Short mmCIF file of C-alpha atoms in Angstrom, two decimals:
data_model
loop_
_atom_site.label_atom_id
_atom_site.label_comp_id
_atom_site.label_asym_id
_atom_site.label_seq_id
_atom_site.Cartn_x
_atom_site.Cartn_y
_atom_site.Cartn_z
CA MET A 1 -0.06 -0.01 -0.24
CA GLU A 2 2.95 2.32 1.03
CA ILE A 3 4.95 1.66 -2.08
CA SER A 4 1.58 2.18 -4.39
CA LEU A 5 1.05 5.55 -2.69
CA ALA A 6 4.55 6.69 -2.96
CA LEU A 7 4.53 5.72 -6.68
CA THR A 8 1.25 7.58 -7.26
CA VAL A 9 2.85 10.65 -5.56
CA PHE A 10 6.03 10.31 -7.59
CA LEU A 11 4.17 10.35 -10.92
CA LEU A 12 1.79 12.94 -9.90
CA SER A 13 4.89 15.04 -9.10
CA LEU A 14 6.49 14.08 -12.28
CA THR A 15 3.41 14.95 -14.34
CA LEU A 16 3.07 18.28 -12.49
CA ILE A 17 6.84 19.33 -13.33
CA TYR A 18 6.61 18.02 -16.78
CA TRP A 19 3.26 20.37 -17.24
CA ILE A 20 4.88 23.27 -15.61
CA SER A 21 7.87 22.68 -18.12
CA ALA A 22 5.73 22.46 -21.02
CA THR A 23 3.54 25.46 -20.22
CA ARG A 24 6.62 27.87 -19.27
CA SER A 25 8.88 28.85 -22.14
CA PRO A 26 12.53 27.82 -21.51
CA GLN A 27 15.11 30.15 -20.70
CA ILE A 28 17.84 30.44 -23.48
CA PRO A 29 21.14 29.47 -21.96
CA GLY A 30 23.87 31.70 -21.28
CA PRO A 31 26.58 32.68 -18.67
CA PRO A 32 25.45 34.06 -15.34
CA PRO A 33 25.11 37.72 -15.22
CA HIS A 34 26.53 40.23 -12.96
CA PRO A 35 23.75 42.26 -10.57
CA PHE A 36 22.21 45.21 -12.18
CA VAL A 37 24.21 45.50 -15.19
CA GLY A 38 23.78 41.96 -16.59
CA HIS A 39 26.56 41.13 -18.91
CA THR A 40 27.39 44.42 -20.06
CA PHE A 41 31.01 44.30 -18.80
CA GLN A 42 31.68 40.89 -19.84
CA VAL A 43 31.32 41.22 -23.52
CA PRO A 44 34.68 42.42 -24.85
CA ILE A 45 34.84 45.12 -27.58
CA VAL A 46 37.95 43.61 -28.98
CA LYS A 47 37.35 40.26 -31.06
CA THR A 48 34.07 39.87 -29.85
CA TRP A 49 33.62 36.63 -32.05
CA ARG A 50 36.18 35.04 -29.92
CA TYR A 51 34.00 35.60 -26.99
CA PHE A 52 30.77 34.42 -28.84
CA GLU A 53 32.62 31.16 -29.92
CA LYS A 54 33.20 30.36 -26.48
CA LEU A 55 29.80 31.02 -25.27
CA SER A 56 28.58 28.71 -28.31
CA LEU A 57 30.71 25.96 -26.97
CA LYS A 58 29.84 25.98 -23.58
CA TYR A 59 26.09 27.17 -23.32
CA GLY A 60 25.20 26.30 -26.88
CA VAL A 61 23.08 23.29 -26.15
CA LEU A 62 20.02 23.47 -23.57
CA ARG A 63 20.77 20.82 -20.87
CA CYS A 64 18.56 19.22 -18.34
CA SER A 65 19.45 18.91 -14.62
CA PHE A 66 16.73 16.62 -13.58
CA MET A 67 14.65 14.00 -15.21
CA ILE A 68 15.65 13.45 -18.74
CA VAL A 69 12.04 12.39 -19.83
CA VAL A 70 10.76 15.75 -18.58
CA CYS A 71 12.60 18.23 -21.07
CA PHE A 72 13.76 15.79 -23.66
CA ASN A 73 11.88 17.98 -26.05
CA LYS A 74 13.80 20.72 -25.29
CA LEU A 75 17.26 19.11 -25.56
CA ASN A 76 19.52 20.14 -28.66
CA ALA A 77 18.04 23.54 -29.23
CA GLY A 78 21.12 24.42 -31.20
CA PRO A 79 23.83 26.70 -30.26
CA ILE A 80 21.83 29.95 -29.12
CA VAL A 81 23.05 31.97 -26.31
CA LYS A 82 21.21 34.40 -24.31
CA LEU A 83 23.06 37.70 -22.65
CA THR A 84 21.72 40.72 -21.07
CA LEU A 85 23.13 44.36 -21.62
CA ALA A 86 22.03 46.97 -19.28
CA GLY A 87 18.48 45.32 -19.17
CA ASP A 88 18.11 44.85 -23.05
CA ASP A 89 18.54 41.32 -24.26
CA MET A 90 21.03 39.88 -26.79
CA ILE A 91 20.93 36.72 -28.41
CA VAL A 92 23.86 35.25 -30.27
CA LEU A 93 22.98 32.91 -33.10
CA SER A 94 25.85 30.47 -34.28
CA ASN A 95 23.80 27.71 -36.41
CA PRO A 96 23.07 28.84 -39.87
CA SER A 97 19.55 27.31 -39.75
CA ASP A 98 18.48 29.40 -36.79
CA ALA A 99 19.81 32.65 -38.63
CA GLU A 100 17.97 31.45 -41.96
CA GLU A 101 14.68 31.04 -39.83
CA LEU A 102 14.89 34.15 -37.86
CA LEU A 103 16.56 36.63 -40.45
CA GLY A 104 15.69 35.01 -43.83
CA ARG A 105 11.84 33.57 -43.48
CA ARG A 106 10.81 35.89 -40.30
CA SER A 107 12.71 38.65 -41.87
CA HIS A 108 9.57 40.86 -41.49
CA ASN A 109 10.05 40.93 -37.70
CA TYR A 110 14.11 40.95 -37.39
CA SER A 111 14.99 43.47 -40.16
CA SER A 112 15.41 46.30 -37.73
CA ARG A 113 18.43 47.77 -36.04
CA ARG A 114 18.95 48.47 -32.33
CA PRO A 115 18.99 52.43 -32.15
CA LEU A 116 22.72 53.55 -31.49
CA VAL A 117 23.03 56.85 -30.09
CA TYR A 118 26.69 57.72 -31.17
CA ALA A 119 27.09 56.04 -34.50
CA GLY A 120 23.42 56.49 -35.45
CA LYS A 121 22.02 59.89 -33.92
CA TYR A 122 25.06 61.87 -33.93
CA LEU A 123 27.68 60.38 -36.47
CA SER A 124 25.19 59.45 -38.97
CA LYS A 125 22.35 61.93 -38.21
CA ASN A 126 19.99 58.99 -38.84
CA LEU A 127 20.96 58.98 -42.42
CA ARG A 128 23.04 55.60 -42.85
CA LEU A 129 21.26 52.92 -44.37
CA VAL A 130 22.98 49.88 -42.32
CA LEU A 131 21.61 51.56 -39.09
CA LEU A 132 18.50 52.41 -39.96
CA PRO A 133 15.51 50.90 -37.84
CA TYR A 134 12.66 49.18 -39.67
CA GLY A 135 10.35 51.85 -41.16
CA GLU A 136 9.65 53.87 -44.40
CA ALA A 137 12.96 55.35 -44.37
CA LEU A 138 14.71 52.06 -44.40
CA LYS A 139 12.44 50.68 -47.06
CA ARG A 140 12.86 53.71 -49.04
CA GLN A 141 16.58 53.83 -49.00
CA ARG A 142 17.08 50.20 -49.44
CA ALA A 143 14.94 50.12 -52.49
CA ALA A 144 16.92 53.23 -53.61
CA PHE A 145 20.13 51.29 -53.16
CA HIS A 146 19.18 48.09 -54.65
CA GLN A 147 18.03 50.14 -57.74
CA MET A 148 21.41 52.03 -57.61
CA VAL A 149 23.60 48.95 -57.92
CA GLN A 150 21.49 47.20 -60.60
CA PRO A 151 23.55 47.15 -63.52
CA ARG A 152 20.94 48.33 -65.83
CA GLY A 153 21.45 51.06 -68.05
CA LEU A 154 24.95 51.81 -66.80
CA ARG A 155 26.22 52.13 -70.47
CA SER A 156 29.51 53.92 -70.05
CA VAL A 157 30.98 51.39 -67.74
CA MET A 158 28.80 48.20 -68.25
CA THR A 159 27.50 46.28 -71.38
CA GLY A 160 25.25 43.37 -71.75
CA TYR A 161 22.64 43.94 -69.03
CA GLN A 162 20.45 41.15 -67.91
CA THR A 163 17.54 41.40 -65.62
CA ASN A 164 19.26 38.58 -63.36
CA SER A 165 21.23 40.30 -61.11
CA CYS A 166 23.45 37.26 -60.45
CA GLN A 167 24.23 37.16 -64.28
CA ALA A 168 24.37 41.00 -64.76
CA VAL A 169 27.46 41.61 -62.80
CA GLY A 170 29.08 40.49 -65.81
CA GLY A 171 28.70 43.99 -67.26
CA TYR A 172 31.00 45.20 -64.67
CA GLU A 173 34.12 43.15 -66.12
CA ASP A 174 35.91 45.79 -68.09
CA MET A 175 36.60 47.99 -65.12
CA GLN A 176 37.28 45.06 -63.13
CA ASP A 177 39.88 44.01 -65.73
CA THR A 178 41.38 47.48 -65.48
CA VAL A 179 41.69 47.76 -62.00
CA SER A 180 43.10 44.38 -61.25
CA LEU A 181 45.81 44.63 -63.67
CA ARG A 182 46.64 47.77 -61.83
CA LEU A 183 47.05 46.21 -58.68
CA LEU A 184 49.40 43.64 -60.40
CA MET A 185 51.62 46.63 -61.44
CA ASP A 186 51.36 48.18 -58.33
CA LEU A 187 52.59 45.06 -56.44
CA VAL A 188 55.38 44.66 -58.94
CA THR A 189 56.54 48.09 -58.28
CA THR A 190 56.30 48.17 -54.52
CA PRO A 191 55.43 44.79 -53.22
CA THR A 192 55.92 45.91 -49.72
CA ASP A 193 53.13 48.22 -49.57
CA TRP A 194 50.62 45.40 -50.42
CA SER A 195 47.97 46.51 -47.90
CA HIS A 196 47.76 49.87 -49.25
CA HIS A 197 47.72 48.58 -52.81
CA CYS A 198 44.71 46.37 -52.18
CA ALA A 199 42.96 49.24 -50.15
CA ARG A 200 43.40 51.18 -53.50
CA PHE A 201 42.34 48.48 -55.99
CA SER A 202 38.82 48.16 -53.75
CA ALA A 203 38.50 51.58 -53.49
CA SER A 204 39.28 52.63 -57.15
CA LEU A 205 36.72 50.07 -58.37
CA VAL A 206 33.88 51.10 -56.10
CA PHE A 207 34.51 55.01 -56.42
CA LYS A 208 34.43 54.79 -60.13
CA LEU A 209 31.14 52.68 -60.06
CA THR A 210 29.77 55.00 -57.54
CA TYR A 211 30.96 58.56 -58.58
CA GLY A 212 31.77 57.82 -62.21
CA GLN A 213 35.32 59.06 -61.83
CA GLN A 214 38.79 58.16 -61.01
CA LEU A 215 40.16 58.64 -57.41
CA ASP A 216 42.20 61.92 -57.53
CA ASP A 217 45.98 61.19 -58.09
CA ASP A 218 46.97 63.31 -54.94
CA GLY A 219 45.18 60.72 -52.77
CA LYS A 220 43.34 63.13 -50.91
CA ASP A 221 39.95 61.68 -51.23
CA LEU A 222 41.16 58.17 -50.71
CA ALA A 223 42.62 59.27 -47.42
CA SER A 224 39.61 61.17 -46.56
CA LEU A 225 37.42 57.82 -47.27
CA GLU A 226 39.78 55.58 -45.44
CA ASP A 227 39.75 57.85 -42.36
CA ILE A 228 35.81 57.57 -42.54
CA LEU A 229 36.14 53.79 -43.08
CA ALA A 230 38.30 53.26 -40.04
CA THR A 231 35.86 55.33 -37.93
CA LEU A 232 32.85 53.42 -38.82
CA MET A 233 34.56 49.93 -38.44
CA LYS A 234 35.11 50.95 -34.80
CA ASP A 235 32.01 53.06 -33.92
CA PHE A 236 29.47 50.68 -35.16
CA TYR A 237 29.49 47.72 -33.23
CA PRO A 238 27.32 47.67 -29.99
CA GLY A 239 29.37 48.31 -26.92
CA ALA A 240 31.96 50.41 -28.66
CA HIS A 241 30.53 53.51 -26.97
CA LEU A 242 28.86 53.24 -23.25
CA VAL A 243 25.96 55.59 -24.46
CA ASP A 244 25.14 52.98 -26.84
CA THR A 245 24.61 50.49 -23.86
CA PHE A 246 23.37 53.18 -21.62
CA PRO A 247 21.33 55.45 -23.62
CA ILE A 248 20.44 57.78 -20.62
CA LEU A 249 23.91 59.07 -20.86
CA ASP A 250 22.69 61.09 -23.88
CA ARG A 251 20.72 63.42 -21.42
CA LEU A 252 24.34 64.62 -19.93
CA PRO A 253 24.86 68.08 -21.03
CA ASP A 254 27.67 68.46 -23.53
CA PHE A 255 30.34 69.45 -21.04
CA LEU A 256 29.82 66.17 -19.40
CA ALA A 257 29.54 64.13 -22.78
CA PRO A 258 32.59 65.14 -24.90
CA TRP A 259 31.98 62.13 -27.16
CA ARG A 260 29.00 64.08 -28.25
CA ALA A 261 31.05 66.60 -30.01
CA GLY A 262 33.51 64.20 -31.58
CA ALA A 263 30.84 62.51 -33.06
CA GLN A 264 29.30 65.41 -34.67
CA ARG A 265 32.69 66.66 -35.75
CA LYS A 266 33.22 63.18 -37.81
CA HIS A 267 29.62 63.76 -39.20
CA LEU A 268 30.45 67.16 -40.59
CA MET A 269 33.49 65.54 -42.14
CA GLU A 270 32.02 62.64 -43.87
CA ALA A 271 28.55 64.57 -44.91
CA GLY A 272 30.79 67.24 -46.39
CA LEU A 273 32.68 64.70 -48.39
CA TYR A 274 29.57 62.70 -49.53
CA THR A 275 27.71 65.67 -50.62
CA ARG A 276 30.66 67.31 -52.45
CA LEU A 277 30.89 64.02 -54.40
CA THR A 278 27.55 63.60 -55.25
CA SER A 279 27.09 67.39 -56.24
CA GLU A 280 29.95 67.04 -58.72
CA VAL A 281 28.18 64.19 -60.23
CA ARG A 282 25.02 66.16 -60.64
CA THR A 283 27.27 69.11 -62.29
CA ARG A 284 28.61 66.76 -64.50
CA MET A 285 25.26 65.21 -65.54
CA GLY A 286 24.40 68.79 -66.93
CA SER A 287 27.40 68.83 -69.41
CA ASP A 288 27.77 65.11 -69.97
CA LEU A 289 24.10 63.46 -70.74
CA GLY A 290 25.57 59.92 -71.20
CA LEU A 291 27.33 60.07 -67.48
CA GLU A 292 26.24 56.81 -65.88
CA CYS A 293 27.26 55.56 -62.21
CA PHE A 294 25.73 54.89 -59.13
CA ALA A 295 25.13 58.61 -58.01
CA ALA A 296 24.03 59.68 -61.27
CA ARG A 297 21.11 57.17 -61.39
CA LEU A 298 20.23 58.13 -57.95
CA TRP A 299 19.77 61.63 -59.18
CA ASP A 300 17.88 60.76 -62.22
CA GLN A 301 15.41 58.73 -59.87
CA GLN A 302 15.33 61.16 -56.82
CA GLU A 303 11.72 62.51 -57.21
CA LYS A 304 10.40 58.97 -58.01
CA MET A 305 12.04 57.11 -54.97
CA ASN A 306 11.23 60.32 -52.72
CA ILE A 307 14.84 60.71 -51.14
CA THR A 308 16.32 64.02 -50.04
CA PRO A 309 19.61 65.25 -51.21
CA GLU A 310 21.12 64.51 -47.65
CA GLU A 311 19.88 60.74 -47.92
CA LEU A 312 20.97 60.39 -51.62
CA ALA A 313 24.57 61.50 -50.42
CA TYR A 314 24.42 58.90 -47.80
CA ILE A 315 23.14 56.30 -49.88
CA ALA A 316 25.96 56.68 -52.54
CA GLY A 317 28.48 56.76 -49.63
CA SER A 318 27.23 53.54 -48.18
CA ALA A 319 27.82 51.85 -51.50
CA PHE A 320 31.29 53.07 -51.25
CA THR A 321 32.05 52.10 -47.48
CA ALA A 322 29.92 48.69 -47.82
CA GLY A 323 32.42 47.43 -50.46
CA THR A 324 35.69 48.81 -50.17
CA ASP A 325 36.86 47.66 -46.68
CA THR A 326 35.65 44.19 -47.04
CA THR A 327 36.85 43.52 -50.57
CA ALA A 328 40.39 44.57 -49.64
CA GLY A 329 40.25 42.84 -46.30
CA THR A 330 39.16 39.57 -48.15
CA ILE A 331 42.16 40.12 -50.29
CA GLU A 332 44.52 40.66 -47.52
CA TRP A 333 43.24 37.34 -45.90
CA PHE A 334 43.87 35.42 -49.05
CA LEU A 335 47.40 36.54 -48.90
CA MET A 336 48.16 35.52 -45.61
CA ALA A 337 46.27 31.87 -46.24
CA MET A 338 49.11 31.61 -49.13
CA VAL A 339 51.82 32.08 -47.04
CA LEU A 340 50.65 29.78 -44.22
CA TYR A 341 49.38 27.04 -46.73
CA PRO A 342 51.75 27.00 -49.49
CA SER A 343 50.28 23.85 -51.19
CA THR A 344 47.16 25.36 -51.98
CA MET A 345 48.87 28.32 -53.82
CA LEU A 346 50.95 25.60 -55.92
CA LYS A 347 47.81 23.73 -56.76
CA ALA A 348 46.02 26.70 -57.79
CA GLN A 349 49.04 27.90 -59.78
CA GLU A 350 49.39 24.56 -61.74
CA GLU A 351 45.52 24.66 -62.45
CA ILE A 352 46.13 28.21 -63.86
CA ASP A 353 49.24 27.07 -65.83
CA LEU A 354 46.97 24.63 -67.77
CA PHE A 355 45.24 27.18 -69.48
CA PHE A 356 47.42 30.47 -69.15
CA SER A 357 51.06 30.87 -69.97
CA SER A 358 53.16 33.76 -68.96
CA ASP A 359 52.01 36.13 -71.89
CA THR A 360 48.32 35.51 -71.21
CA ILE A 361 46.55 37.05 -68.25
CA PRO A 362 43.44 35.15 -66.98
CA GLY A 363 39.93 36.48 -67.29
CA TYR A 364 36.28 35.74 -66.44
CA SER A 365 35.94 33.48 -69.32
CA ALA A 366 37.95 30.89 -67.40
CA MET A 367 35.77 31.09 -64.44
CA ASN A 368 34.40 27.57 -65.02
CA ASP A 369 37.74 25.97 -66.03
CA LEU A 370 39.49 26.73 -62.83
CA PRO A 371 37.55 24.61 -60.18
CA TYR A 372 40.31 24.73 -57.75
CA CYS A 373 40.54 28.40 -57.88
CA PHE A 374 37.12 28.65 -57.49
CA ALA A 375 37.09 26.58 -54.32
CA LEU A 376 40.00 28.49 -52.96
CA VAL A 377 38.19 32.00 -53.09
CA LYS A 378 35.05 29.98 -51.40
CA GLU A 379 37.31 28.82 -48.55
CA VAL A 380 38.86 32.36 -48.25
CA PHE A 381 35.34 33.55 -47.54
CA ARG A 382 34.82 30.84 -45.16
CA TRP A 383 38.18 30.72 -43.50
CA ALA A 384 38.31 34.33 -42.52
CA PRO A 385 34.97 36.04 -42.78
CA VAL A 386 35.43 39.99 -42.80
CA ALA A 387 32.67 40.61 -40.57
CA PRO A 388 33.23 37.73 -37.83
CA ALA A 389 30.82 38.94 -35.29
CA GLY A 390 28.02 39.65 -37.54
CA ILE A 391 25.73 42.64 -37.95
CA PRO A 392 23.15 43.16 -35.29
CA HIS A 393 19.68 42.90 -36.02
CA CYS A 394 16.64 43.77 -33.65
CA SER A 395 13.15 42.15 -32.98
CA ASP A 396 10.31 44.44 -33.72
CA ALA A 397 7.80 42.39 -31.89
CA ASP A 398 7.75 39.42 -29.34
CA ASP A 399 8.30 36.03 -30.86
CA VAL A 400 8.60 32.24 -30.13
CA TYR A 401 11.34 29.93 -31.70
CA ASN A 402 11.94 26.45 -30.62
CA GLY A 403 10.09 26.88 -27.45
CA PHE A 404 12.46 29.88 -26.42
CA THR A 405 10.42 33.58 -25.80
CA ILE A 406 12.15 36.30 -27.68
CA ARG A 407 11.08 39.48 -26.56
CA LYS A 408 10.51 42.64 -28.51
CA GLY A 409 13.90 44.64 -28.72
CA THR A 410 16.00 41.79 -28.52
CA MET A 411 19.29 42.15 -30.31
CA ILE A 412 20.07 39.10 -32.74
CA ILE A 413 23.49 38.57 -33.51
CA PRO A 414 24.47 36.33 -36.31
CA CYS A 415 27.97 35.08 -35.26
CA ILE A 416 29.46 34.63 -38.81
CA TRP A 417 32.62 33.20 -37.22
CA ASN A 418 31.00 30.47 -35.56
CA MET A 419 28.89 29.53 -38.48
CA HIS A 420 32.02 29.22 -40.74
CA HIS A 421 33.88 27.21 -38.17
CA ASN A 422 31.22 24.71 -37.35
CA GLU A 423 33.11 21.52 -37.21
CA ALA A 424 29.95 19.67 -38.13
CA GLU A 425 29.73 21.18 -41.18
CA PHE A 426 33.33 22.11 -41.79
CA PRO A 427 35.77 19.70 -40.24
CA ASN A 428 39.22 20.91 -39.23
CA SER A 429 37.40 24.30 -39.75
CA TYR A 430 40.69 26.48 -38.82
CA THR A 431 42.50 24.52 -41.61
CA PHE A 432 42.62 26.44 -44.97
CA ASP A 433 41.38 23.68 -47.01
CA PRO A 434 39.89 24.74 -50.82
CA GLU A 435 39.04 21.07 -51.58
CA ARG A 436 36.17 20.88 -48.88
CA PHE A 437 34.32 22.76 -51.50
CA LEU A 438 35.13 20.75 -54.44
CA LYS A 439 32.86 18.22 -53.52
CA SER A 440 30.01 20.22 -54.66
CA PRO A 441 29.12 19.89 -58.39
CA ASN A 442 27.82 23.47 -58.48
CA ASP A 443 30.70 25.56 -59.49
CA SER A 444 29.01 28.27 -61.58
CA PRO A 445 30.13 31.84 -61.15
CA ASN A 446 26.90 32.73 -59.01
CA SER A 447 27.81 30.13 -56.36
CA LEU A 448 30.79 32.00 -55.22
CA THR A 449 28.73 33.52 -52.46
CA GLU A 450 26.35 30.30 -51.70
CA GLY A 451 27.03 29.00 -48.25
CA HIS A 452 28.93 31.88 -47.15
CA TYR A 453 26.64 33.71 -44.30
CA GLY A 454 28.55 36.96 -44.28
CA PHE A 455 26.30 37.93 -47.39
CA GLY A 456 23.07 37.80 -45.11
CA PHE A 457 20.19 35.43 -44.88
CA GLY A 458 16.96 35.08 -46.86
CA ARG A 459 16.04 34.59 -50.37
CA TRP A 460 17.49 37.18 -52.99
CA VAL A 461 14.18 39.18 -54.48
CA SER A 462 15.42 41.72 -57.36
CA PRO A 463 13.57 45.18 -56.83
CA SER A 464 12.61 45.22 -60.53
CA ALA A 465 10.09 42.42 -59.81
CA LEU A 466 8.44 44.67 -57.21
CA ASN A 467 6.57 47.61 -56.81
CA ILE A 468 9.32 49.52 -54.39
CA ALA A 469 7.06 52.13 -53.20
CA THR A 470 4.76 49.54 -51.41
CA ASP A 471 5.92 46.12 -51.27
CA PHE A 472 9.69 46.16 -51.37
CA PRO A 473 11.47 43.36 -49.05
CA CYS A 474 13.29 44.45 -46.03
CA ARG A 475 15.94 41.35 -45.67
CA ARG A 476 19.14 42.78 -44.86
CA LYS A 477 20.94 40.72 -47.58
CA CYS A 478 23.78 42.12 -49.43
CA PRO A 479 22.65 43.55 -52.65
CA GLY A 480 26.30 43.71 -54.04
CA GLN A 481 27.32 40.40 -52.97
CA TYR A 482 27.74 39.17 -56.72
CA LEU A 483 29.75 42.36 -57.79
CA ALA A 484 32.09 41.60 -54.73
CA ALA A 485 32.69 37.96 -55.54
CA LYS A 486 33.68 38.31 -58.77
CA THR A 487 35.96 41.31 -57.94
CA ILE A 488 37.66 39.23 -55.39
CA TRP A 489 37.73 36.28 -57.85
CA ILE A 490 39.63 38.25 -60.42
CA ALA A 491 42.15 39.77 -58.23
CA ILE A 492 42.94 36.19 -56.65
CA VAL A 493 43.33 34.62 -59.75
CA ARG A 494 45.55 37.23 -61.34
CA VAL A 495 47.91 37.53 -58.39
CA LEU A 496 48.17 33.53 -58.14
CA TRP A 497 49.09 33.66 -62.14
CA ALA A 498 51.61 36.72 -61.58
CA PHE A 499 53.29 36.27 -58.16
CA ASN A 500 54.72 33.53 -55.83
CA ILE A 501 53.66 34.57 -52.32
CA GLU A 502 56.35 33.40 -49.69
CA PRO A 503 57.05 33.69 -46.06
CA CYS A 504 59.89 35.87 -44.81
CA ARG A 505 62.91 34.40 -42.95
CA ASP A 506 64.81 35.61 -39.92
CA ALA A 507 68.41 35.87 -39.63
CA SER A 508 68.84 32.37 -39.07
CA GLY A 509 66.63 31.30 -41.81
CA ASN A 510 63.50 30.37 -39.79
CA VAL A 511 60.39 30.96 -41.38
CA MET A 512 58.20 34.05 -39.79
CA ASN A 513 54.80 32.66 -40.25
CA PRO A 514 52.01 35.30 -39.60
CA ASP A 515 49.31 34.67 -36.87
CA PRO A 516 45.86 34.64 -37.95
CA ASP A 517 44.59 35.83 -34.76
CA ASP A 518 46.88 38.92 -35.04
CA CYS A 519 43.80 41.32 -36.82
CA THR A 520 42.19 44.29 -36.40
CA SER A 521 38.90 44.41 -34.35
CA GLY A 522 35.31 46.10 -34.95
CA THR A 523 32.22 45.40 -37.70
CA ALA A 524 35.10 44.46 -40.19
CA CYS A 525 38.41 42.88 -39.49
CA LYS A 526 41.27 42.22 -41.68
CA PRO A 527 45.08 41.31 -40.83
CA ASN A 528 47.32 43.77 -39.19
CA HIS A 529 50.48 44.11 -41.40
CA PHE A 530 52.65 41.08 -41.57
CA LEU A 531 55.90 40.23 -43.26
CA MET A 532 55.76 38.26 -46.73
CA ASN A 533 57.59 38.23 -50.13
CA LEU A 534 55.73 39.05 -53.01
CA VAL A 535 57.77 37.54 -56.04
CA PRO A 536 56.95 37.92 -59.76
CA ARG A 537 56.85 34.47 -61.39
CA SER A 538 58.96 35.60 -64.34
CA ALA A 539 59.91 38.52 -66.02
CA ALA A 540 57.75 37.41 -68.69
CA HIS A 541 54.65 37.77 -66.44
CA VAL A 542 55.71 41.08 -65.69
CA LYS A 543 56.15 42.10 -69.29
CA THR A 544 52.50 40.94 -69.98
CA ILE A 545 51.14 42.89 -67.16
CA MET A 546 53.02 46.14 -68.47
CA LEU A 547 51.38 45.50 -71.86
CA GLY A 548 48.12 44.87 -70.52
CA LEU A 549 48.20 48.06 -68.90
CA GLU A 550 49.36 50.03 -72.11
CA HIS A 551 46.39 48.61 -73.98
CA MET A 552 43.73 49.75 -71.63
#
């Protein structure tokens, strides 16, 4: 009798525990917070993605502390980790399927941004597209940005427009051809300045596309734009400034908030530059009816798209800032990978040499003939993503995902580093191994960006198929991804064709390998300067480069 009663009480208790567990949303796992401030001072500003990686490994699976039968349905929830910053929730996603569901399929609820006082209100005056919260301004500016980067009608710099944006980027190839040849010549002339040459390569291309002119010879515009980029990469990320974590600090008077004047000075500098460049385009449009560039297209469509001159200047500036640092950084990571993994360089060069001798420079027509090179570029994207911590999103309403409640206003961080270094998907993920991508039969030019989560989440929708005034989708997927990927491909293949990339040696002859962890930190990251030798493969290669430039 006593045994039966005890068993009944046990089963009733178990049922009650299970019912409570089933009716209450489980808590997203995460480290224990500090009183009042939560995890505010636990999240490092420098190399945040490394901290997210540790959290994912430690807290990424919700574990059961009592009966397995009680919460078996909540196990294996995936690497989702929750932090609290001064009372606000932050969720870090490390699984691509979670990010695709929330930021792709449920993008209507996760396309916003958490307001940033420093970078948004004062530095950008709420004009910068990447920082705008969900709303009419975001939809209007994003529609304008998509229309701007579509190759349609850019006659003077592009040919052969097709409605499919994945194919249409082929129209940029003449310009990419010219600028990549200049990169090779610069590397021949002053190989130790490789970082500067990579920056100028990407800046020259994007500047020409955006403003329809070459960068000035004295380098003043390039220097100003590089200063702006350096500022943005540091100031954008949450936690970079205390006022973004504790917005109440914005109520302080100016003499107690010197950061406010600093942000406003930066705004005046960048707004002045953006406005001058777009105004120059408008002036040239009066005398050059055939002028075609991103800014000219914005001026042509300004009234239709209902954007102000200030918004126009920042939209054009966003095209430059979005494409320059990321492209240059990716090429620099490629150079480091070749120093650390010389066998991959040799394999790529062997493949290139099958089709191109020293008197023939590789071009886009060979993309499908160079599968190893194609895989090598994809591996660069994976091995060293230039935005490893991801770009924060924000939820517009309460939501439930996998049983977890996500509150309105929660910051969602898609940690690209964790996704690209998932051992289940990418075994030996810290090793640079292009052959991991040779298993896929899809080696078309468009697949350069597939499987690389730094380009965003969700299905691409061409704005040409939509009424941009009413139903333009607000997925934050990179609209210039195909242009960027093909630009990087041509630069990498041509550098491999022209140069041997070798490590430096110390006085004793020992190899001095760079450290992949020695990199910048911020929204975008690239290697800090490291030593290497860029050696032309032959005098004939150099001669071919010079002849190619003469005929441009």
